[in-house]
Amino acid sequence: MPRFADIRGQEDAQERLRLAAARGRLPHALLFHGTRGVGKTSTAFALAQFLNCEAPTEADSCGACPSCRKIDRLQHPDLHWIFPMAGSLRGEQRAAHIRATIDARLEPGIHALSYKESASIAIGREQDLRAGSVGELRIQAGITPVEARVKVFVVSEAERMTAEAANSLLKVLEEPPPDNLILLTAQRPSALLKTIVSRCQSLWFRDLREDEVEDLLVERARVPVGSGRETAPPAREDAALLAALARGSLTRAAASLEEAEDAKGLRDRAVAFLSLPPGDPRLHEAVDAIAALGDRSVVAQLLDFGLLWTGDLLRAATGSGVLLANRDREEELRRQAAGLTVAAIRRRARLLEEARRAMDGNVYMRLVLYGLVEGLHRAGDAAPRREAFTR
């Protein structure tokens, strides 16, 4: 588990938390909000460790005392982590899922909660269902801390609370027990009950910069090497491309890395597809080859790379000073941009955006791809002239 020093990009949020703790001004409940995968839950655990450290510095926990070690292993009796789970999990299945999630969090690398779209945070009525629920929080909040100065509850993805669980949590927030700290994480405060938000002090977590995501991927992510179990950091070029796609989220970049280990190769495939002029019979052959990949997430990522390339075309065509994402093919990119109008690039971008949304909407994959091809054909100048391409 990280200390403050191990969390990249959220120094402002950390400083506010340290100052509030030093002045004895920490509220009983905090809402960490921002894009998924920017360090909200990691900061919550780091704060729990800092507040209960036996030998803290002004800036961080020591990481070595018994309290720090227990929190580091998620084994402290006064630290409770609540996260979304499928409602169908019962008894031993539920306990095994909680254990597996905790174990995954403790492994080296980049951590992200994994759950189905229907997963939620429930209140939990039966005794064997209270673990990992708001019911557990309500019970534990009324009990004196076993050994910590502050009992800490971390509720990740709090917007996934059921209505019943949210109302139950609200009762705790209205009459907060002493020596308790409730830390909620969410992407948007608007997704929570207004009454819950009003009883928490909100703290915004910024999106990570591309260079921060790129560095963290190279430092912490691992990809398979050959056919054995050996792994290695991703290539810097792949990390740079995925960081540009990540929209400020480290876990989004890491997920993309797992889906397409050869990010540069997938980008090149997307560019080659878009390089074919409207009406070229090879477009349909390319669609068949892309659809044959079979994995919707990989095809969606291919469209993302197409959008990334098109965005660079627009930046090059308009003379924007923003650094290009596809810097390794900058000369070719600028040559393409010189053969296009800004209106043509924007039409292409709209077609790709429509195709990407359709993929998210679970539309038949071949239908999406053929629709994109037909759209390029109808747009006419949505694709650059043939002589603009070298690959």
Coordinates of C-alpha atoms in Angstrom, one line a residue:
M1 CA 0.0 0.0 0.0
P2 CA 1.4 3.4 -0.8
R3 CA 2.4 6.2 1.4
F4 CA 1.8 9.8 0.3
A5 CA 5.3 9.9 -1.2
D6 CA 4.4 6.9 -3.5
I7 CA 1.3 8.6 -5.1
R8 CA 2.1 10.7 -8.2
G9 CA 0.2 13.8 -9.3
Q10 CA -1.9 14.6 -6.2
E11 CA 0.5 16.6 -4.2
D12 CA -2.0 19.5 -3.7
A13 CA -4.7 17.2 -2.3
Q14 CA -2.2 15.6 0.0
E15 CA -0.9 18.9 1.3
R16 CA -4.5 20.0 2.2
L17 CA -5.0 16.7 4.1
R18 CA -1.7 17.1 6.0
L19 CA -2.4 20.7 7.0
A20 CA -5.9 19.8 8.2
A21 CA -4.6 16.9 10.2
A22 CA -1.8 19.0 11.7
R23 CA -4.3 21.7 12.8
G24 CA -6.8 19.1 14.1
R25 CA -9.3 20.3 11.5
L26 CA -10.0 17.0 9.6
P27 CA -13.8 16.6 9.2
H28 CA -15.5 13.4 10.2
A29 CA -16.2 12.6 6.5
L30 CA -14.3 13.4 3.2
L31 CA -15.4 13.0 -0.4
F32 CA -12.5 12.4 -2.8
H33 CA -13.8 13.0 -6.3
G34 CA -12.2 13.0 -9.8
T35 CA -11.6 10.7 -12.7
R36 CA -11.3 7.0 -12.0
G37 CA -7.7 5.9 -11.7
V38 CA -6.0 9.0 -10.4
G39 CA -5.1 7.9 -6.9
K40 CA -8.2 8.6 -4.8
T41 CA -8.4 5.2 -3.0
S42 CA -4.6 5.1 -2.7
T43 CA -4.6 8.5 -1.0
A44 CA -7.4 7.3 1.3
F45 CA -5.2 4.4 2.5
A46 CA -2.2 6.7 2.8
L47 CA -4.2 9.1 5.0
A48 CA -5.3 6.2 7.2
Q49 CA -1.7 5.2 7.6
F50 CA -0.5 8.8 8.3
L51 CA -3.1 9.4 11.0
N52 CA -2.4 6.2 12.8
C53 CA 1.4 6.0 12.3
E54 CA 3.4 5.7 15.5
A55 CA 6.3 7.7 14.3
P56 CA 5.1 10.1 11.5
T57 CA 7.1 12.9 10.0
E58 CA 5.4 16.2 9.2
A59 CA 4.8 15.0 5.6
D60 CA 4.2 11.2 5.8
S61 CA 3.9 8.0 7.7
C62 CA 7.0 6.1 8.6
G63 CA 5.9 3.0 6.8
A64 CA 7.7 0.7 9.3
C65 CA 5.9 0.8 12.6
P66 CA 3.4 -2.0 13.6
S67 CA 0.4 0.2 12.7
C68 CA 1.8 1.1 9.3
R69 CA 2.7 -2.5 8.5
K70 CA -0.9 -3.6 9.3
I71 CA -2.5 -0.9 7.2
D72 CA 0.0 -1.7 4.5
R73 CA -1.2 -5.3 4.4
L74 CA -4.9 -4.2 4.9
Q75 CA -4.9 -6.2 8.1
H76 CA -5.5 -3.4 10.6
P77 CA -8.6 -4.1 12.8
D78 CA -9.6 -0.4 12.6
L79 CA -9.4 0.0 8.8
H80 CA -12.4 -1.1 6.8
W81 CA -12.6 -1.1 3.0
I82 CA -16.0 -1.2 1.3
F83 CA -16.3 -1.6 -2.5
P84 CA -18.9 -2.6 -5.1
M85 CA -19.7 -6.3 -5.5
A86 CA -22.2 -8.4 -7.3
G87 CA -25.4 -8.8 -5.3
S88 CA -25.5 -12.5 -6.2
L89 CA -22.5 -13.3 -4.0
R90 CA -23.4 -15.0 -0.8
G91 CA -21.6 -16.4 2.3
E92 CA -18.3 -18.1 1.3
Q93 CA -18.4 -16.8 -2.2
R94 CA -18.7 -13.2 -0.9
A95 CA -15.9 -13.7 1.6
A96 CA -13.6 -15.3 -1.1
H97 CA -14.3 -12.3 -3.5
I98 CA -13.4 -9.8 -0.7
R99 CA -10.2 -11.8 0.0
A100 CA -9.3 -11.9 -3.7
T101 CA -9.9 -8.2 -4.2
I102 CA -7.7 -7.4 -1.2
D103 CA -4.9 -9.8 -2.4
A104 CA -5.0 -8.1 -5.8
R105 CA -4.6 -4.7 -4.2
L106 CA -1.6 -5.9 -2.3
E107 CA 0.2 -7.2 -5.4
P108 CA 2.9 -5.0 -7.1
G109 CA 1.9 -3.0 -10.1
I110 CA -1.1 -0.8 -10.9
H111 CA -4.3 -1.4 -9.0
A112 CA -7.9 -1.0 -10.2
L113 CA -11.1 -2.4 -8.8
S114 CA -12.6 -4.9 -11.1
Y115 CA -16.4 -5.5 -11.0
K116 CA -19.4 -6.1 -13.2
E117 CA -21.5 -3.2 -14.4
S118 CA -24.3 -4.3 -12.1
A119 CA -22.2 -4.4 -9.0
S120 CA -23.2 -2.2 -6.1
I121 CA -22.6 -1.4 -2.4
A122 CA -25.5 -2.7 -0.4
I123 CA -26.6 -2.4 3.2
G124 CA -26.3 -6.2 3.9
R125 CA -28.9 -7.6 6.2
E126 CA -27.9 -11.1 7.0
Q127 CA -24.9 -11.6 9.3
D128 CA -22.8 -13.3 6.7
L129 CA -23.5 -10.5 4.2
R130 CA -22.4 -7.6 6.4
A131 CA -18.8 -7.9 5.4
G132 CA -18.0 -5.2 2.8
S133 CA -21.3 -3.5 3.2
V134 CA -22.7 -0.3 4.6
G135 CA -24.2 -2.5 7.3
E136 CA -20.7 -3.3 8.5
L137 CA -19.8 0.4 8.5
R138 CA -22.8 1.2 10.7
I139 CA -22.0 -1.5 13.2
Q140 CA -18.2 -0.8 13.3
A141 CA -18.7 3.0 13.6
G142 CA -20.4 2.5 16.9
I143 CA -17.5 0.5 18.4
T144 CA -14.5 2.1 20.0
P145 CA -11.3 1.6 17.9
V146 CA -9.4 -1.5 18.9
E147 CA -5.9 0.0 18.7
A148 CA -5.9 3.0 16.3
R149 CA -6.2 6.6 17.1
V150 CA -8.7 7.0 14.3
K151 CA -10.9 4.2 12.9
V152 CA -11.0 4.7 9.1
F153 CA -13.7 3.6 6.6
V154 CA -12.8 3.7 2.9
V155 CA -15.9 3.5 0.6
S156 CA -14.6 3.2 -3.0
E157 CA -16.9 4.0 -5.9
A158 CA -19.5 5.4 -3.5
E159 CA -21.8 6.3 -6.3
R160 CA -22.6 2.6 -6.6
M161 CA -24.4 2.5 -3.2
T162 CA -28.0 1.3 -3.4
A163 CA -30.6 3.8 -2.3
E164 CA -31.1 1.9 0.9
A165 CA -27.3 1.8 1.6
A166 CA -27.0 5.5 0.9
N167 CA -29.8 6.4 3.3
S168 CA -28.2 4.1 5.9
L169 CA -24.8 5.9 5.5
L170 CA -26.5 9.2 5.8
K171 CA -27.7 8.4 9.3
V172 CA -24.1 7.8 10.3
L173 CA -23.0 11.1 8.7
E174 CA -25.7 13.0 10.5
E175 CA -24.6 11.7 13.9
P176 CA -20.9 10.9 13.4
P177 CA -19.3 8.9 16.2
P178 CA -16.0 10.2 17.7
D179 CA -12.7 8.9 16.5
N180 CA -14.1 7.8 13.1
L181 CA -13.2 9.0 9.7
I182 CA -15.3 8.1 6.6
L183 CA -13.6 8.5 3.2
L184 CA -15.8 8.3 0.2
T185 CA -14.4 8.1 -3.4
A186 CA -16.5 8.9 -6.4
Q187 CA -16.0 10.2 -9.9
R188 CA -18.7 12.9 -9.6
P189 CA -20.3 14.3 -6.5
S190 CA -23.6 14.8 -8.5
A191 CA -23.9 11.0 -8.6
L192 CA -24.4 10.9 -4.8
L193 CA -27.3 12.1 -2.7
K194 CA -27.0 15.8 -2.1
T195 CA -27.5 15.3 1.6
I196 CA -24.5 13.0 1.7
V197 CA -22.3 15.5 -0.2
S198 CA -23.4 18.3 2.1
R199 CA -22.2 16.3 5.1
C200 CA -18.7 15.6 3.6
Q201 CA -15.9 18.0 2.9
S202 CA -15.1 17.5 -0.8
L203 CA -11.6 17.3 -2.2
W204 CA -11.0 17.2 -6.0
F205 CA -8.3 15.0 -7.5
R206 CA -6.9 16.2 -10.8
D207 CA -6.4 14.2 -13.9
L208 CA -2.8 12.9 -14.3
R209 CA -0.7 14.5 -17.0
E210 CA 0.4 12.4 -19.9
D211 CA 4.0 12.4 -18.8
E212 CA 3.0 11.2 -15.3
V213 CA 0.9 8.3 -16.7
E214 CA 3.7 7.4 -19.1
D215 CA 6.3 7.3 -16.4
L216 CA 4.1 5.3 -14.0
L217 CA 3.4 2.7 -16.8
V218 CA 7.1 2.2 -17.4
E219 CA 7.8 2.0 -13.6
R220 CA 5.0 -0.2 -12.5
A221 CA 3.3 -2.0 -15.4
R222 CA 4.6 -5.3 -16.7
V223 CA 3.9 -7.1 -20.0
P224 CA 4.7 -10.7 -21.0
V225 CA 8.0 -11.4 -22.8
G226 CA 8.0 -14.3 -25.2
S227 CA 6.0 -17.5 -24.4
G228 CA 7.2 -17.9 -20.8
R229 CA 6.3 -16.2 -17.5
E230 CA 8.9 -13.5 -17.8
T231 CA 7.6 -10.0 -17.9
A232 CA 9.2 -6.6 -18.5
P233 CA 8.1 -2.9 -18.5
P234 CA 6.3 -1.8 -21.6
A235 CA 8.2 0.0 -24.3
R236 CA 8.4 3.8 -23.8
E237 CA 6.7 4.4 -27.1
D238 CA 3.8 2.1 -26.2
A239 CA 3.5 3.8 -22.8
A240 CA 3.5 7.3 -24.4
L241 CA 0.7 6.3 -26.8
L242 CA -1.4 4.7 -24.0
A243 CA -0.9 7.7 -21.8
A244 CA -2.2 10.0 -24.6
L245 CA -5.3 7.7 -24.8
A246 CA -5.8 7.5 -21.0
R247 CA -7.5 10.9 -20.5
G248 CA -5.7 11.4 -17.2
S249 CA -6.4 7.9 -15.7
L250 CA -3.5 5.6 -14.9
T251 CA -5.8 2.6 -14.5
R252 CA -7.4 3.3 -17.9
A253 CA -4.0 3.2 -19.4
A254 CA -3.1 0.0 -17.6
A255 CA -6.3 -1.7 -18.8
S256 CA -5.5 -0.6 -22.3
L257 CA -2.0 -2.1 -22.0
E258 CA -3.5 -5.5 -20.9
E259 CA -6.0 -5.4 -23.8
A260 CA -3.3 -4.6 -26.4
E261 CA 0.2 -5.3 -25.4
D262 CA 1.5 -4.0 -28.8
A263 CA 0.0 -0.5 -28.6
K264 CA 2.2 0.9 -31.3
G265 CA 1.3 -2.0 -33.6
L266 CA -2.4 -1.4 -33.0
R267 CA -2.0 2.3 -33.7
D268 CA -0.2 1.6 -36.9
R269 CA -3.1 -0.7 -38.0
A270 CA -5.6 2.1 -37.2
V271 CA -3.6 4.6 -39.3
A272 CA -3.3 2.1 -42.2
F273 CA -7.0 1.6 -42.2
L274 CA -7.7 5.3 -42.2
S275 CA -5.1 5.8 -44.9
L276 CA -7.2 3.9 -47.5
P277 CA -9.2 6.5 -49.6
P278 CA -13.1 6.2 -49.7
G279 CA -14.3 3.7 -52.2
D280 CA -11.1 1.6 -52.1
P281 CA -12.1 -2.1 -52.2
R282 CA -9.4 -2.8 -49.6
L283 CA -11.5 -1.0 -47.0
H284 CA -13.9 -3.9 -46.8
E285 CA -11.1 -6.3 -46.6
A286 CA -9.6 -4.3 -43.7
V287 CA -13.0 -4.3 -42.0
D288 CA -13.2 -8.1 -42.2
A289 CA -9.6 -8.3 -40.8
I290 CA -10.5 -6.0 -37.9
A291 CA -13.7 -7.7 -37.1
A292 CA -11.8 -11.0 -37.1
L293 CA -10.0 -9.8 -34.0
G294 CA -13.2 -10.8 -32.2
D295 CA -12.5 -8.7 -29.1
R296 CA -14.6 -5.6 -28.8
S297 CA -12.2 -3.9 -26.4
V298 CA -9.4 -4.2 -28.9
V299 CA -11.5 -2.9 -31.8
A300 CA -12.7 -0.1 -29.5
Q301 CA -9.1 0.7 -28.7
L302 CA -8.2 0.7 -32.4
L303 CA -10.9 3.3 -33.0
D304 CA -9.4 5.3 -30.0
F305 CA -6.1 5.3 -31.8
G306 CA -7.8 6.5 -34.9
L307 CA -9.3 9.4 -33.0
L308 CA -5.9 10.1 -31.4
W309 CA -4.3 10.3 -34.9
T310 CA -7.1 12.5 -36.2
G311 CA -6.7 14.8 -33.2
D312 CA -3.0 15.1 -34.1
L313 CA -4.0 15.9 -37.7
L314 CA -6.2 18.7 -36.5
R315 CA -3.5 20.1 -34.2
A316 CA -1.0 20.0 -37.1
A317 CA -3.4 21.6 -39.6
T318 CA -4.3 24.4 -37.3
G319 CA -0.8 25.1 -36.1
S320 CA -1.6 24.3 -32.5
G321 CA 1.4 24.4 -30.1
V322 CA 0.1 21.3 -28.2
L323 CA 2.6 18.4 -28.3
L324 CA 1.5 15.7 -30.7
A325 CA 0.7 12.3 -29.3
N326 CA 2.0 10.4 -32.3
R327 CA 5.4 12.0 -32.1
D328 CA 7.2 9.0 -33.6
R329 CA 5.4 9.6 -36.9
E330 CA 5.3 13.4 -36.8
E331 CA 6.8 14.0 -40.2
E332 CA 4.2 11.7 -41.9
L333 CA 1.4 13.2 -39.8
R334 CA 2.3 16.7 -40.8
R335 CA 2.5 15.7 -44.4
Q336 CA -1.0 14.2 -44.3
A337 CA -2.4 17.3 -42.5
A338 CA -1.0 19.5 -45.3
G339 CA -3.2 17.6 -47.8
L340 CA -6.4 18.1 -45.9
T341 CA -8.8 20.9 -44.9
V342 CA -9.7 21.4 -41.3
A343 CA -13.3 20.7 -42.2
A344 CA -12.3 17.3 -43.7
I345 CA -10.4 16.3 -40.6
R346 CA -13.3 17.3 -38.3
R347 CA -15.7 15.2 -40.5
R348 CA -13.5 12.2 -40.1
A349 CA -13.3 12.8 -36.3
R350 CA -17.1 12.9 -36.1
L351 CA -17.4 9.6 -38.0
L352 CA -14.9 8.0 -35.7
E353 CA -16.6 9.3 -32.6
E354 CA -19.9 8.0 -33.8
A355 CA -18.4 4.6 -34.4
R356 CA -16.7 4.6 -30.9
R357 CA -20.0 5.4 -29.2
A358 CA -21.7 2.7 -31.1
M359 CA -19.1 0.2 -29.8
D360 CA -19.8 1.3 -26.3
G361 CA -23.5 0.8 -27.0
N362 CA -22.9 -2.9 -27.8
V363 CA -23.9 -2.5 -31.5
Y364 CA -22.9 -5.4 -33.8
M365 CA -19.2 -4.9 -34.5
R366 CA -19.2 -5.4 -38.2
L367 CA -22.2 -3.1 -38.5
V368 CA -20.2 -0.4 -36.8
L369 CA -17.1 -0.8 -38.9
Y370 CA -19.1 -1.0 -42.2
G371 CA -21.0 2.1 -41.2
L372 CA -17.7 3.9 -40.6
V373 CA -16.5 2.8 -44.1
E374 CA -19.7 4.0 -45.7
G375 CA -19.5 7.2 -43.8
L376 CA -16.0 7.9 -45.1
H377 CA -17.2 7.1 -48.6
R378 CA -20.1 9.5 -48.4
A379 CA -18.0 12.2 -46.8
G380 CA -15.7 12.1 -49.8
D381 CA -13.0 14.3 -48.5
A382 CA -13.1 12.9 -45.0
A383 CA -10.1 10.8 -46.0
P384 CA -6.9 12.5 -47.3
R385 CA -5.8 12.2 -50.9
R386 CA -4.0 9.0 -51.7
E387 CA -0.6 10.7 -52.4
A388 CA -0.6 12.0 -48.8
F389 CA 0.3 8.5 -47.5
T390 CA 3.6 6.8 -47.3
R391 CA 2.5 3.6 -45.5

